[in-house]
């Protein structure tokens, strides 16, 4: 019996965390693997779920040519703070983004990057 893929979509760490919370609520407790996944995700979550969704909407509104949903989710997961960091992330994909658009994306991201308190 071969499993069949019904649909495929990009999932951010924020979406994954939200789904884990649903599973935890439903089952009462997570198994060892999902506990490890929860720990891993929590070490990278910098935003609240609502902030991540709002940021995604803002990035989509920029209407950057050829910037797909999965690229946007990866950008939100990694939260680059400079155009160079963003360019490195996007180099993993078959997309070229102009310097102007890179700067627009980073300016939106900077509104959501948590300020360090020292």
PDB file of C-alpha atoms in Angstrom:
ATOM      1  CA  UNK A   1       0.000   0.000   0.000  1.00  0.00           C
ATOM      2  CA  UNK A   2       1.520   3.307  -1.120  1.00  0.00           C
ATOM      3  CA  UNK A   3       0.464   6.409   0.789  1.00  0.00           C
ATOM      4  CA  UNK A   4      -0.853   9.213  -1.380  1.00  0.00           C
ATOM      5  CA  UNK A   5      -0.030  12.879  -0.821  1.00  0.00           C
ATOM      6  CA  UNK A   6      -3.285  14.808  -0.793  1.00  0.00           C
ATOM      7  CA  UNK A   7      -1.835  18.294  -0.401  1.00  0.00           C
ATOM      8  CA  UNK A   8       1.463  19.944   0.320  1.00  0.00           C
ATOM      9  CA  UNK A   9       1.958  23.271   2.054  1.00  0.00           C
ATOM     10  CA  UNK A  10       4.697  25.174   3.830  1.00  0.00           C
ATOM     11  CA  UNK A  11       4.553  25.153   7.624  1.00  0.00           C
ATOM     12  CA  UNK A  12       6.351  27.686   9.777  1.00  0.00           C
ATOM     13  CA  UNK A  13       7.663  26.960  13.242  1.00  0.00           C
ATOM     14  CA  UNK A  14       4.788  29.108  14.529  1.00  0.00           C
ATOM     15  CA  UNK A  15       2.193  26.925  12.783  1.00  0.00           C
ATOM     16  CA  UNK A  16       3.943  23.804  14.054  1.00  0.00           C
ATOM     17  CA  UNK A  17       3.921  25.149  17.608  1.00  0.00           C
ATOM     18  CA  UNK A  18       0.206  25.929  17.321  1.00  0.00           C
ATOM     19  CA  UNK A  19      -0.510  22.373  16.131  1.00  0.00           C
ATOM     20  CA  UNK A  20       1.565  20.903  18.979  1.00  0.00           C
ATOM     21  CA  UNK A  21      -0.521  22.877  21.481  1.00  0.00           C
ATOM     22  CA  UNK A  22      -3.687  21.396  19.959  1.00  0.00           C
ATOM     23  CA  UNK A  23      -2.225  17.884  20.219  1.00  0.00           C
ATOM     24  CA  UNK A  24      -1.151  18.494  23.814  1.00  0.00           C
ATOM     25  CA  UNK A  25      -4.628  19.751  24.719  1.00  0.00           C
ATOM     26  CA  UNK A  26      -6.278  16.795  22.970  1.00  0.00           C
ATOM     27  CA  UNK A  27      -3.997  14.057  24.333  1.00  0.00           C
ATOM     28  CA  UNK A  28      -3.131  15.633  27.680  1.00  0.00           C
ATOM     29  CA  UNK A  29       0.555  14.817  27.267  1.00  0.00           C
ATOM     30  CA  UNK A  30       3.115  14.689  24.470  1.00  0.00           C
ATOM     31  CA  UNK A  31       5.230  11.635  23.694  1.00  0.00           C
ATOM     32  CA  UNK A  32       9.029  11.791  23.851  1.00  0.00           C
ATOM     33  CA  UNK A  33       9.527  12.839  20.220  1.00  0.00           C
ATOM     34  CA  UNK A  34       6.936  15.579  20.309  1.00  0.00           C
ATOM     35  CA  UNK A  35       8.341  16.851  23.629  1.00  0.00           C
ATOM     36  CA  UNK A  36      11.758  17.159  21.969  1.00  0.00           C
ATOM     37  CA  UNK A  37      10.150  18.939  19.023  1.00  0.00           C
ATOM     38  CA  UNK A  38       8.360  21.305  21.406  1.00  0.00           C
ATOM     39  CA  UNK A  39      11.654  22.116  23.180  1.00  0.00           C
ATOM     40  CA  UNK A  40      13.355  22.728  19.839  1.00  0.00           C
ATOM     41  CA  UNK A  41      10.575  24.985  18.570  1.00  0.00           C
ATOM     42  CA  UNK A  42      10.430  26.958  21.820  1.00  0.00           C
ATOM     43  CA  UNK A  43      14.136  27.717  21.557  1.00  0.00           C
ATOM     44  CA  UNK A  44      13.518  29.484  18.216  1.00  0.00           C
ATOM     45  CA  UNK A  45      10.160  31.178  18.733  1.00  0.00           C
ATOM     46  CA  UNK A  46      10.721  34.931  18.966  1.00  0.00           C
ATOM     47  CA  UNK A  47       7.194  36.107  18.223  1.00  0.00           C
ATOM     48  CA  UNK A  48       3.705  35.321  19.402  1.00  0.00           C
ATOM     49  CA  UNK A  49       1.490  33.403  16.967  1.00  0.00           C
ATOM     50  CA  UNK A  50      -0.582  36.531  16.248  1.00  0.00           C
ATOM     51  CA  UNK A  51       2.544  38.580  15.498  1.00  0.00           C
ATOM     52  CA  UNK A  52       3.831  35.915  13.106  1.00  0.00           C
ATOM     53  CA  UNK A  53       0.503  35.881  11.250  1.00  0.00           C
ATOM     54  CA  UNK A  54       0.458  39.678  11.070  1.00  0.00           C
ATOM     55  CA  UNK A  55       4.050  39.716   9.797  1.00  0.00           C
ATOM     56  CA  UNK A  56       3.192  37.149   7.134  1.00  0.00           C
ATOM     57  CA  UNK A  57       0.309  39.338   5.924  1.00  0.00           C
ATOM     58  CA  UNK A  58       2.601  42.372   5.755  1.00  0.00           C
ATOM     59  CA  UNK A  59       5.217  40.474   3.757  1.00  0.00           C
ATOM     60  CA  UNK A  60       2.571  39.218   1.323  1.00  0.00           C
ATOM     61  CA  UNK A  61       1.312  42.819   0.910  1.00  0.00           C
ATOM     62  CA  UNK A  62       4.773  43.866  -0.295  1.00  0.00           C
ATOM     63  CA  UNK A  63       3.974  41.868  -3.440  1.00  0.00           C
ATOM     64  CA  UNK A  64       7.599  40.934  -4.124  1.00  0.00           C
ATOM     65  CA  UNK A  65       7.784  39.144  -7.498  1.00  0.00           C
ATOM     66  CA  UNK A  66       8.189  35.336  -7.256  1.00  0.00           C
ATOM     67  CA  UNK A  67       8.303  35.400  -3.433  1.00  0.00           C
ATOM     68  CA  UNK A  68       6.271  32.286  -2.623  1.00  0.00           C
ATOM     69  CA  UNK A  69       4.516  31.408   0.618  1.00  0.00           C
ATOM     70  CA  UNK A  70       7.184  28.867   1.581  1.00  0.00           C
ATOM     71  CA  UNK A  71       9.928  31.512   1.212  1.00  0.00           C
ATOM     72  CA  UNK A  72       7.947  33.927   3.377  1.00  0.00           C
ATOM     73  CA  UNK A  73       7.499  31.279   6.076  1.00  0.00           C
ATOM     74  CA  UNK A  74      11.235  30.536   6.074  1.00  0.00           C
ATOM     75  CA  UNK A  75      11.993  34.264   6.362  1.00  0.00           C
ATOM     76  CA  UNK A  76       9.649  34.514   9.362  1.00  0.00           C
ATOM     77  CA  UNK A  77      11.210  31.415  10.956  1.00  0.00           C
ATOM     78  CA  UNK A  78      14.732  32.830  10.704  1.00  0.00           C
ATOM     79  CA  UNK A  79      13.955  36.573  11.138  1.00  0.00           C
ATOM     80  CA  UNK A  80      17.009  38.031   9.363  1.00  0.00           C
ATOM     81  CA  UNK A  81      17.890  41.550  10.493  1.00  0.00           C
ATOM     82  CA  UNK A  82      19.944  42.640   7.472  1.00  0.00           C
ATOM     83  CA  UNK A  83      19.635  42.452   3.702  1.00  0.00           C
ATOM     84  CA  UNK A  84      22.748  40.271   3.571  1.00  0.00           C
ATOM     85  CA  UNK A  85      21.261  37.732   6.003  1.00  0.00           C
ATOM     86  CA  UNK A  86      18.025  37.711   4.001  1.00  0.00           C
ATOM     87  CA  UNK A  87      19.942  37.206   0.765  1.00  0.00           C
ATOM     88  CA  UNK A  88      21.744  34.205   2.303  1.00  0.00           C
ATOM     89  CA  UNK A  89      18.415  32.639   3.252  1.00  0.00           C
ATOM     90  CA  UNK A  90      16.950  33.187  -0.208  1.00  0.00           C
ATOM     91  CA  UNK A  91      20.067  31.770  -1.894  1.00  0.00           C
ATOM     92  CA  UNK A  92      18.755  28.330  -0.892  1.00  0.00           C
ATOM     93  CA  UNK A  93      15.863  28.824  -3.325  1.00  0.00           C
ATOM     94  CA  UNK A  94      15.669  29.463  -7.079  1.00  0.00           C
ATOM     95  CA  UNK A  95      14.727  33.117  -6.655  1.00  0.00           C
ATOM     96  CA  UNK A  96      16.466  36.418  -7.212  1.00  0.00           C
ATOM     97  CA  UNK A  97      15.201  39.414  -5.284  1.00  0.00           C
ATOM     98  CA  UNK A  98      16.281  42.970  -6.049  1.00  0.00           C
ATOM     99  CA  UNK A  99      18.182  44.980  -3.442  1.00  0.00           C
ATOM    100  CA  UNK A 100      15.210  47.344  -3.211  1.00  0.00           C
ATOM    101  CA  UNK A 101      12.840  44.477  -2.368  1.00  0.00           C
ATOM    102  CA  UNK A 102      15.326  42.944   0.076  1.00  0.00           C
ATOM    103  CA  UNK A 103      15.447  46.278   1.893  1.00  0.00           C
ATOM    104  CA  UNK A 104      11.630  46.504   1.952  1.00  0.00           C
ATOM    105  CA  UNK A 105      11.373  43.024   3.454  1.00  0.00           C
ATOM    106  CA  UNK A 106      14.013  43.777   6.097  1.00  0.00           C
ATOM    107  CA  UNK A 107      12.314  47.058   7.044  1.00  0.00           C
ATOM    108  CA  UNK A 108       9.090  45.141   7.737  1.00  0.00           C
ATOM    109  CA  UNK A 109      10.977  42.450   9.687  1.00  0.00           C
ATOM    110  CA  UNK A 110      12.718  45.046  11.868  1.00  0.00           C
ATOM    111  CA  UNK A 111       9.351  46.139  13.256  1.00  0.00           C
ATOM    112  CA  UNK A 112       8.922  42.630  14.665  1.00  0.00           C
ATOM    113  CA  UNK A 113      12.448  41.784  15.801  1.00  0.00           C
ATOM    114  CA  UNK A 114      12.438  41.804  19.614  1.00  0.00           C
ATOM    115  CA  UNK A 115      14.521  44.559  21.144  1.00  0.00           C
ATOM    116  CA  UNK A 116      17.321  43.278  23.346  1.00  0.00           C
ATOM    117  CA  UNK A 117      17.250  44.576  26.885  1.00  0.00           C
ATOM    118  CA  UNK A 118      20.716  44.902  28.396  1.00  0.00           C
TER     119      UNK A 118
END
